[in-house]
CSV table of C-alpha atoms in Angstrom, one decimal:
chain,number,residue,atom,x,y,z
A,236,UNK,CA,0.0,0.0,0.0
A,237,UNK,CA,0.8,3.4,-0.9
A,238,UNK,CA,-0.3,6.9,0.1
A,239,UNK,CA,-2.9,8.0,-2.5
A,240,UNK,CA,-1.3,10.8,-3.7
A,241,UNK,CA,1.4,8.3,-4.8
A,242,UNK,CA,-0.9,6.6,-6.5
A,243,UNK,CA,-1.8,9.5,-8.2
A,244,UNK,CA,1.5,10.4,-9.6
A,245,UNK,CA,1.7,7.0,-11.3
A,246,UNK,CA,-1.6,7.5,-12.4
A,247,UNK,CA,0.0,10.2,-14.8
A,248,UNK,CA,-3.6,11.7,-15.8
A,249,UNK,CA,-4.7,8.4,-17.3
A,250,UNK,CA,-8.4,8.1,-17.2
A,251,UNK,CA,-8.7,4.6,-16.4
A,252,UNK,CA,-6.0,4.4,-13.9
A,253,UNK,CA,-7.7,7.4,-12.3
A,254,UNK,CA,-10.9,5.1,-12.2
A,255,UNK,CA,-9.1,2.0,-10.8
A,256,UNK,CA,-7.7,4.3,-7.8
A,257,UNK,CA,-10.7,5.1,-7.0
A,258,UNK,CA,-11.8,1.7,-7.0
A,259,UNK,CA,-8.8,0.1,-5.3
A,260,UNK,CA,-8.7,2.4,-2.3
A,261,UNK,CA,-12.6,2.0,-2.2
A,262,UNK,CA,-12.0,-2.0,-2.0
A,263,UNK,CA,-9.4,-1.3,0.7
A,264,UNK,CA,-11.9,0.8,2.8
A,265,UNK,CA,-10.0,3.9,2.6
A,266,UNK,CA,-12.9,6.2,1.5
A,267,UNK,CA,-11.6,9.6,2.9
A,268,UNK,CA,-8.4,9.1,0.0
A,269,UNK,CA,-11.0,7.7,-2.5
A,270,UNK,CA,-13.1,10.5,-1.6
A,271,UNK,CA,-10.4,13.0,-2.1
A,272,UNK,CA,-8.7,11.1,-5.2
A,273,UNK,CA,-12.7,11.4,-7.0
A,274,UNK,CA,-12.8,15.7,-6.2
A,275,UNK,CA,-9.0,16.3,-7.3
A,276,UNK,CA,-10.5,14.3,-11.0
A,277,UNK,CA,-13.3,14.2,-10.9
A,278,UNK,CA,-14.0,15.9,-14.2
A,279,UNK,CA,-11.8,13.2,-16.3
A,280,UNK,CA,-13.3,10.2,-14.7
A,281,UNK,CA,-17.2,11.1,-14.3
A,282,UNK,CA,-19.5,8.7,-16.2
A,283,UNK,CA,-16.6,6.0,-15.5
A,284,UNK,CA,-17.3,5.3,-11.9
A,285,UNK,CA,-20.6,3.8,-10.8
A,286,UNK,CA,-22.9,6.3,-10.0
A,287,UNK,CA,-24.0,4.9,-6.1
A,288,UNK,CA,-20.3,4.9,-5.5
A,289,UNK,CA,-19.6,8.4,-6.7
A,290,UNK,CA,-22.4,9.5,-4.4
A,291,UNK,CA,-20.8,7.4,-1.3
A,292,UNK,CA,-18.0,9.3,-1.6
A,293,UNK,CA,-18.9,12.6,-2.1
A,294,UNK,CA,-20.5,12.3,0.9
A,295,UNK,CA,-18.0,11.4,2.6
A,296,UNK,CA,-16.1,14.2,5.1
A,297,UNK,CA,-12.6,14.8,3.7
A,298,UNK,CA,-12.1,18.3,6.3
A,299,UNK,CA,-9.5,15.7,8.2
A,300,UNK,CA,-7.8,14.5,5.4
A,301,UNK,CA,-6.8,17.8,4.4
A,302,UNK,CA,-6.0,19.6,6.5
A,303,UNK,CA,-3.2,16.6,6.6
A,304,UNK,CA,-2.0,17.4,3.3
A,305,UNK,CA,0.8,19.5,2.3
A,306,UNK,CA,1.3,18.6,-1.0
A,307,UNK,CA,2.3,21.6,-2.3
A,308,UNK,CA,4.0,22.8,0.5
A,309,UNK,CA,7.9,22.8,0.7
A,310,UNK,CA,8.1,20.9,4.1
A,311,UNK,CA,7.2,17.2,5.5
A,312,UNK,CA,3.6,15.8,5.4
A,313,UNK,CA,4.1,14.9,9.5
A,314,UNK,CA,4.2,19.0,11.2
A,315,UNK,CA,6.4,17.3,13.5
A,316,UNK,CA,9.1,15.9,11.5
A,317,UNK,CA,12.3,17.3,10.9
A,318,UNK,CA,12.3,20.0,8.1
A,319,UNK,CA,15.1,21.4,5.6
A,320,UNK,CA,17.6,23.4,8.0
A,321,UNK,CA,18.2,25.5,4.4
A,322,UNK,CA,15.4,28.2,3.0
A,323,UNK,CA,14.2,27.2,-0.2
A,324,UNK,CA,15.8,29.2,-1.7
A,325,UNK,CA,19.2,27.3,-1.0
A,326,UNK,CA,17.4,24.5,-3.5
A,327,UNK,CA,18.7,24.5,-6.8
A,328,UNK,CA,16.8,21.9,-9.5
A,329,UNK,CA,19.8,21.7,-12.0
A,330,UNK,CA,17.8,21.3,-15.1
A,331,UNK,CA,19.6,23.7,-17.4
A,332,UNK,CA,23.1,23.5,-18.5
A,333,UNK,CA,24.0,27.2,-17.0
A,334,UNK,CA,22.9,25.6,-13.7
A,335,UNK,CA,24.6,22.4,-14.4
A,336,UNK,CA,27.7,24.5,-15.1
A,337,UNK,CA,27.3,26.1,-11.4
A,338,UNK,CA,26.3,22.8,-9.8
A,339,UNK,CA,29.6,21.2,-11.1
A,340,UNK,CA,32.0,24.2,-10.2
A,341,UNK,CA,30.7,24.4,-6.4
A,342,UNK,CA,30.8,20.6,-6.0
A,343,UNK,CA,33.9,20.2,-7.8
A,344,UNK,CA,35.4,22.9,-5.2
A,345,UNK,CA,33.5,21.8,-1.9
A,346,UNK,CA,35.2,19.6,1.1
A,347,UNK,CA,32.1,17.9,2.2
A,348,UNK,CA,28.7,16.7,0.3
A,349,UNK,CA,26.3,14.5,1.2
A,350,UNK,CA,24.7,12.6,-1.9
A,351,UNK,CA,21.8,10.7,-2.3
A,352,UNK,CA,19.8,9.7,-5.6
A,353,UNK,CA,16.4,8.7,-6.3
A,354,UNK,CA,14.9,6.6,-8.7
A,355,UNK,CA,12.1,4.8,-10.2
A,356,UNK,CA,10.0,2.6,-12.4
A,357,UNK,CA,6.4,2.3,-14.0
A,358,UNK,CA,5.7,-1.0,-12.8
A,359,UNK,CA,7.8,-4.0,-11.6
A,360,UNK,CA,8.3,-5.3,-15.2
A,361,UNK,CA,10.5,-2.5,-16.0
A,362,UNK,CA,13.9,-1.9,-14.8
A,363,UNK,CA,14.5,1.1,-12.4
A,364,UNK,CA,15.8,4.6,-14.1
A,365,UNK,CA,17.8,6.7,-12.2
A,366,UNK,CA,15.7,10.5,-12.2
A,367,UNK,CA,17.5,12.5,-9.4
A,368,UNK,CA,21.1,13.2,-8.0
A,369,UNK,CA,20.7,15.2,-4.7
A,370,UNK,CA,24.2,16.7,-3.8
A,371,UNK,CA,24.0,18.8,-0.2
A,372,UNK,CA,26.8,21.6,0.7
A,373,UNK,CA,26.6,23.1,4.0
A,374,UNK,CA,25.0,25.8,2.5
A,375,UNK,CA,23.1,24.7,-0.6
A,376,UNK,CA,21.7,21.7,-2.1
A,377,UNK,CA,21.5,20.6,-5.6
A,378,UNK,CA,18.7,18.4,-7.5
A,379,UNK,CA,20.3,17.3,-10.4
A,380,UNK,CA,17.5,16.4,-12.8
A,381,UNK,CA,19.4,13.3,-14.3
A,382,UNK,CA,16.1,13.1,-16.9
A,383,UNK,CA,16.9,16.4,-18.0
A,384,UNK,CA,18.5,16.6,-21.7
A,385,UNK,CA,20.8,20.0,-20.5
A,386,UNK,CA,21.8,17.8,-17.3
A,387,UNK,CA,22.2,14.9,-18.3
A,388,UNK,CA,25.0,16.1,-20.6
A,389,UNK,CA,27.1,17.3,-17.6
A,390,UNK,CA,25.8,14.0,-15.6
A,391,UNK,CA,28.9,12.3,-16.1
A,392,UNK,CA,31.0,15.0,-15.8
A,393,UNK,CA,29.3,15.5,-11.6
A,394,UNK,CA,29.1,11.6,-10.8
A,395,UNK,CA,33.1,11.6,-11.5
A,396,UNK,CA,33.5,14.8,-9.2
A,397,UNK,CA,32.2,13.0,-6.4
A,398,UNK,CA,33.4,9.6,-7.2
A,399,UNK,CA,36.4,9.3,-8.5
A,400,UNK,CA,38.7,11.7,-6.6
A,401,UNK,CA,39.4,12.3,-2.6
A,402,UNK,CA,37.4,15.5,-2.2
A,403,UNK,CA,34.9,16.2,-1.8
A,404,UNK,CA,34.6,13.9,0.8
A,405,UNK,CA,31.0,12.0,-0.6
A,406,UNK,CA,28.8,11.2,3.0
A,407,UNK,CA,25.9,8.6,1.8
A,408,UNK,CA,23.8,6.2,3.9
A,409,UNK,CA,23.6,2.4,2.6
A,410,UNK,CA,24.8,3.4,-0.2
A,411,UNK,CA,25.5,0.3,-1.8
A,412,UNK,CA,21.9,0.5,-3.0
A,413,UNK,CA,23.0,4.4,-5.1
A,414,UNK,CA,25.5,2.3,-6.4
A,415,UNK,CA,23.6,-0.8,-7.6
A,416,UNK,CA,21.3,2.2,-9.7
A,417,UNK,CA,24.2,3.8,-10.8
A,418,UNK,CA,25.7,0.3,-12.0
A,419,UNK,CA,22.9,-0.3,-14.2
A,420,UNK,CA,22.8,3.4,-16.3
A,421,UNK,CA,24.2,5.6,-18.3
A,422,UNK,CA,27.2,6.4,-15.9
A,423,UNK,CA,28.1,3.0,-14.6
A,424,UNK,CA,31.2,3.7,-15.5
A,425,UNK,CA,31.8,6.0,-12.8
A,426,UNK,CA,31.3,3.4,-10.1
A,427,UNK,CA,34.2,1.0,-10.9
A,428,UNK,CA,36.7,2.9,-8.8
A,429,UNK,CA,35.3,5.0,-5.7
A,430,UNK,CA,37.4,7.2,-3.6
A,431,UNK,CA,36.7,9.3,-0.7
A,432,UNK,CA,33.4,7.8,0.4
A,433,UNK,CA,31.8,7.7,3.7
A,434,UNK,CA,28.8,5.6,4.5
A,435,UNK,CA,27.1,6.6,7.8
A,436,UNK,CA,25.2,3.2,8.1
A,437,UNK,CA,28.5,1.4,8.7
A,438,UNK,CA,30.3,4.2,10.4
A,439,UNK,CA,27.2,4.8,12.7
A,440,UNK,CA,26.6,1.0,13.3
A,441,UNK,CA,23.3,1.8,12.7
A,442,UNK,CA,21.7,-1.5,14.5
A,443,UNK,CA,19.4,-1.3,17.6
A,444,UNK,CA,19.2,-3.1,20.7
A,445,UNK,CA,18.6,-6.5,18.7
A,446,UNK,CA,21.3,-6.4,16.6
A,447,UNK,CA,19.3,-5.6,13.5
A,448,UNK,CA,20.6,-2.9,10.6
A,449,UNK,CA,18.3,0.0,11.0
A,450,UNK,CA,17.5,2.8,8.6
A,451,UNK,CA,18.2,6.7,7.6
A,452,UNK,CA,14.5,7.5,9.7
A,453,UNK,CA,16.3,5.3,12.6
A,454,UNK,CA,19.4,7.1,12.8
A,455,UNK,CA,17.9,10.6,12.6
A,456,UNK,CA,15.5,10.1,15.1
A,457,UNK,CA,18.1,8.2,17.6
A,458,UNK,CA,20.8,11.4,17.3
A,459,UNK,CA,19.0,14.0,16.3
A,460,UNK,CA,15.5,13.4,18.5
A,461,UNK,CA,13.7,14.5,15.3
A,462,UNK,CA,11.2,12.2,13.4
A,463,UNK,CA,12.0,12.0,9.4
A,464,UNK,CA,9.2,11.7,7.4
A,465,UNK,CA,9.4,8.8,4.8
A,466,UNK,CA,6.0,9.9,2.9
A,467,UNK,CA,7.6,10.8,-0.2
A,468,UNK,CA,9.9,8.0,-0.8
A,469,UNK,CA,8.2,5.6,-2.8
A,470,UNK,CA,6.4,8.2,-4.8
A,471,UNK,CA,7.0,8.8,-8.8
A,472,UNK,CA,10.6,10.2,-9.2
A,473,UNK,CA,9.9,10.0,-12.9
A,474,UNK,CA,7.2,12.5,-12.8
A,475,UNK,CA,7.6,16.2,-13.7
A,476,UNK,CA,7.5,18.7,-12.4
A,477,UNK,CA,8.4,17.6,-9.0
A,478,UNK,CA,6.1,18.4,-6.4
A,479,UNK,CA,6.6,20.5,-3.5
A,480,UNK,CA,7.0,17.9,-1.5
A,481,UNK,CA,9.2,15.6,-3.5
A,482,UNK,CA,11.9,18.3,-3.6
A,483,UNK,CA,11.9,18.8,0.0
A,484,UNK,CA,12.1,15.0,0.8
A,485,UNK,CA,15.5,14.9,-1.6
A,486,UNK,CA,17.1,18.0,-0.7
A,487,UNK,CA,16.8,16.9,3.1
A,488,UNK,CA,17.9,13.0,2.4
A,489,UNK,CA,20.8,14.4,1.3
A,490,UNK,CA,21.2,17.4,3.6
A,491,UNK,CA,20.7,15.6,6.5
A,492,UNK,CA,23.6,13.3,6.0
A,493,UNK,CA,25.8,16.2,6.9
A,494,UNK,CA,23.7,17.4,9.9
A,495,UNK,CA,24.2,13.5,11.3
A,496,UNK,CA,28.0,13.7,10.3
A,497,UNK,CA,28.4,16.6,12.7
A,498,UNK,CA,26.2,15.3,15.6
A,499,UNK,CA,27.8,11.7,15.5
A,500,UNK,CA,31.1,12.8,15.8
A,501,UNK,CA,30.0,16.1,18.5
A,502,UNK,CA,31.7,18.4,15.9
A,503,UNK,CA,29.3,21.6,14.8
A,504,UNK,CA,27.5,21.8,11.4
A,505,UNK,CA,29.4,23.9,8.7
A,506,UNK,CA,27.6,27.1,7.9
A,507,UNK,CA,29.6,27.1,4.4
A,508,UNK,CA,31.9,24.9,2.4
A,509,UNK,CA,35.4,25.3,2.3
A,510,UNK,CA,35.4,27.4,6.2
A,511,UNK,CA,37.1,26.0,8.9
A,512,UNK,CA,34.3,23.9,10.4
A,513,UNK,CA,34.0,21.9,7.2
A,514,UNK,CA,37.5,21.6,7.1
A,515,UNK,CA,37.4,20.2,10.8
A,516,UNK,CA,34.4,17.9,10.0
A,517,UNK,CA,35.9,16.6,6.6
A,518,UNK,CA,38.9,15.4,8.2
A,519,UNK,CA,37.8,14.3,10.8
A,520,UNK,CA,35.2,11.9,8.8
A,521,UNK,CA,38.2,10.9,6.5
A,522,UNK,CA,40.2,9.4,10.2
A,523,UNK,CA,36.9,7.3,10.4
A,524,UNK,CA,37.0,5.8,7.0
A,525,UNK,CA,41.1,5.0,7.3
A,526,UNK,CA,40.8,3.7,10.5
């Protein structure tokens, strides 16, 4: 199960996926989201859904539901999870090749970056596609839109910037699994040799009391008492525009790899690349990895 509005990305507008929504989170007794999925469409799939079910649900009281939503709000869906320690502002979608040309200078130049990527598929039958690159500084973060023509001509040029030299120093978290992705596209070969890489899951020992490997949400939560909301994670990464609320969920999966590198090792968090706390930081996260 998914959240309905993730369902509604992969719906891509499709009439009759629209309709089978509907249906599917009416079978599954969810009728507040079916309610809400029939008013967002309802103009492109009247006449297509039973006419006793479309008056159930617009019956139905959706006040709850959304005033739960911020789908097109730059923040989490849960008010109490941890939010972007950047302004928007500091988010750069690097879909142009002027601001692919800035993206690759700053990270080229920068100590410390925490990277993450996101990607995705229409259905289980086809294989995954890489659609985002999310590279954190201390004070900016760039989503490199890696479906982008004007990107995706300086794409290879970035992954070797963080990959294949000692600086900056790349902070990931499992990120065996950005590899595996990276592996299987256009870039792959850009993971055969990787240098300067730090993974927090293995330098965190990110396990709990029973010995089991825990996850990003886990770790955040554990050091920095904050709950990280996963909503957006499994939702269409191959849709554009990106929503609000995708772009916040991968600027702070990446951004937040750099707050935890700082709290883990009791070291403050870098107000700008290349000062003398990121200097401090970086160095001290390359000891961890040689050791």
């Amino acid at each position: 199960k998914v959240p309905w509005w993730v369902a509604e990305d992969y719906a891509l507008a499709h009439r009759d996926f629209l309709v089978l929504c509907v249906e599917q989170l009416t079978n599954d007794k969810r009728l507040p989201e079916a309610a809400m999925f029939l008013r967002r469409h309802y103009d492109e799939i009247k006449g297509h859904v039973e006419d006793r079910l479309c008056e159930k649900l617009m019956a139905v009281d959706v006040n709850s539901l959304e005033k739960q939503l911020h789908l097109e709000t730059f923040g989490p869906h849960l008010a109490e999870a941890l939010e972007l320690g950047l302004p928007q502002s500091a988010v750069t979608l690097v879909d142009t090749e002027a601001a692919a040309t800035v993206a690759l200078q700053k990270i080229s130049s920068a100590d410390l970056v925490g990277v993450d990527m996101e990607w995705g598929s229409l259905g289980d039958w086809l294989e995954g596609r890489l659609a985002l690159l999310q590279v954190a500084l201390p004070e900016q973060v760039f989503l490199i839109d890696l479906l982008s023509l004007a990107a995706n001509n300086f794409a290879m040029d970035i992954f070797r910037a963080l990959l294949s030299s000692a600086r900056p120093l790349v902070v990931g978290f499992s990120f065996h699994n950005d590899l595996h992705e990276l592996r299987k596209s256009p870039w792959r070969e850009t993971a055969n040799s990787i240098l300067g890489l730090c993974d927090l899951q293995t330098m965190s020992d990110a396990k709990d009391d029973n010995g089991q490997v825990r996850g990003l949400a886990w770790l955040v939560e554990k050091t920095l008492k904050r709950k990280f909301c996963k909503a957006e994670q499994r939702s269409c990464w191959l849709r554009r525009p990106l929503r609000p609320g995708q772009l916040h969920y991968a600027a702070l999966d990446a951004f937040v790899l750099l707050q935890l590198s700082a709290a883990l090792l009791g070291l403050p968090m870098p107000s700008h690349s290349n000062s003398h706390e990121s200097e401090v930081l970086t160095r001290s996260l390359e000891d961890m990895v040689v050791g």
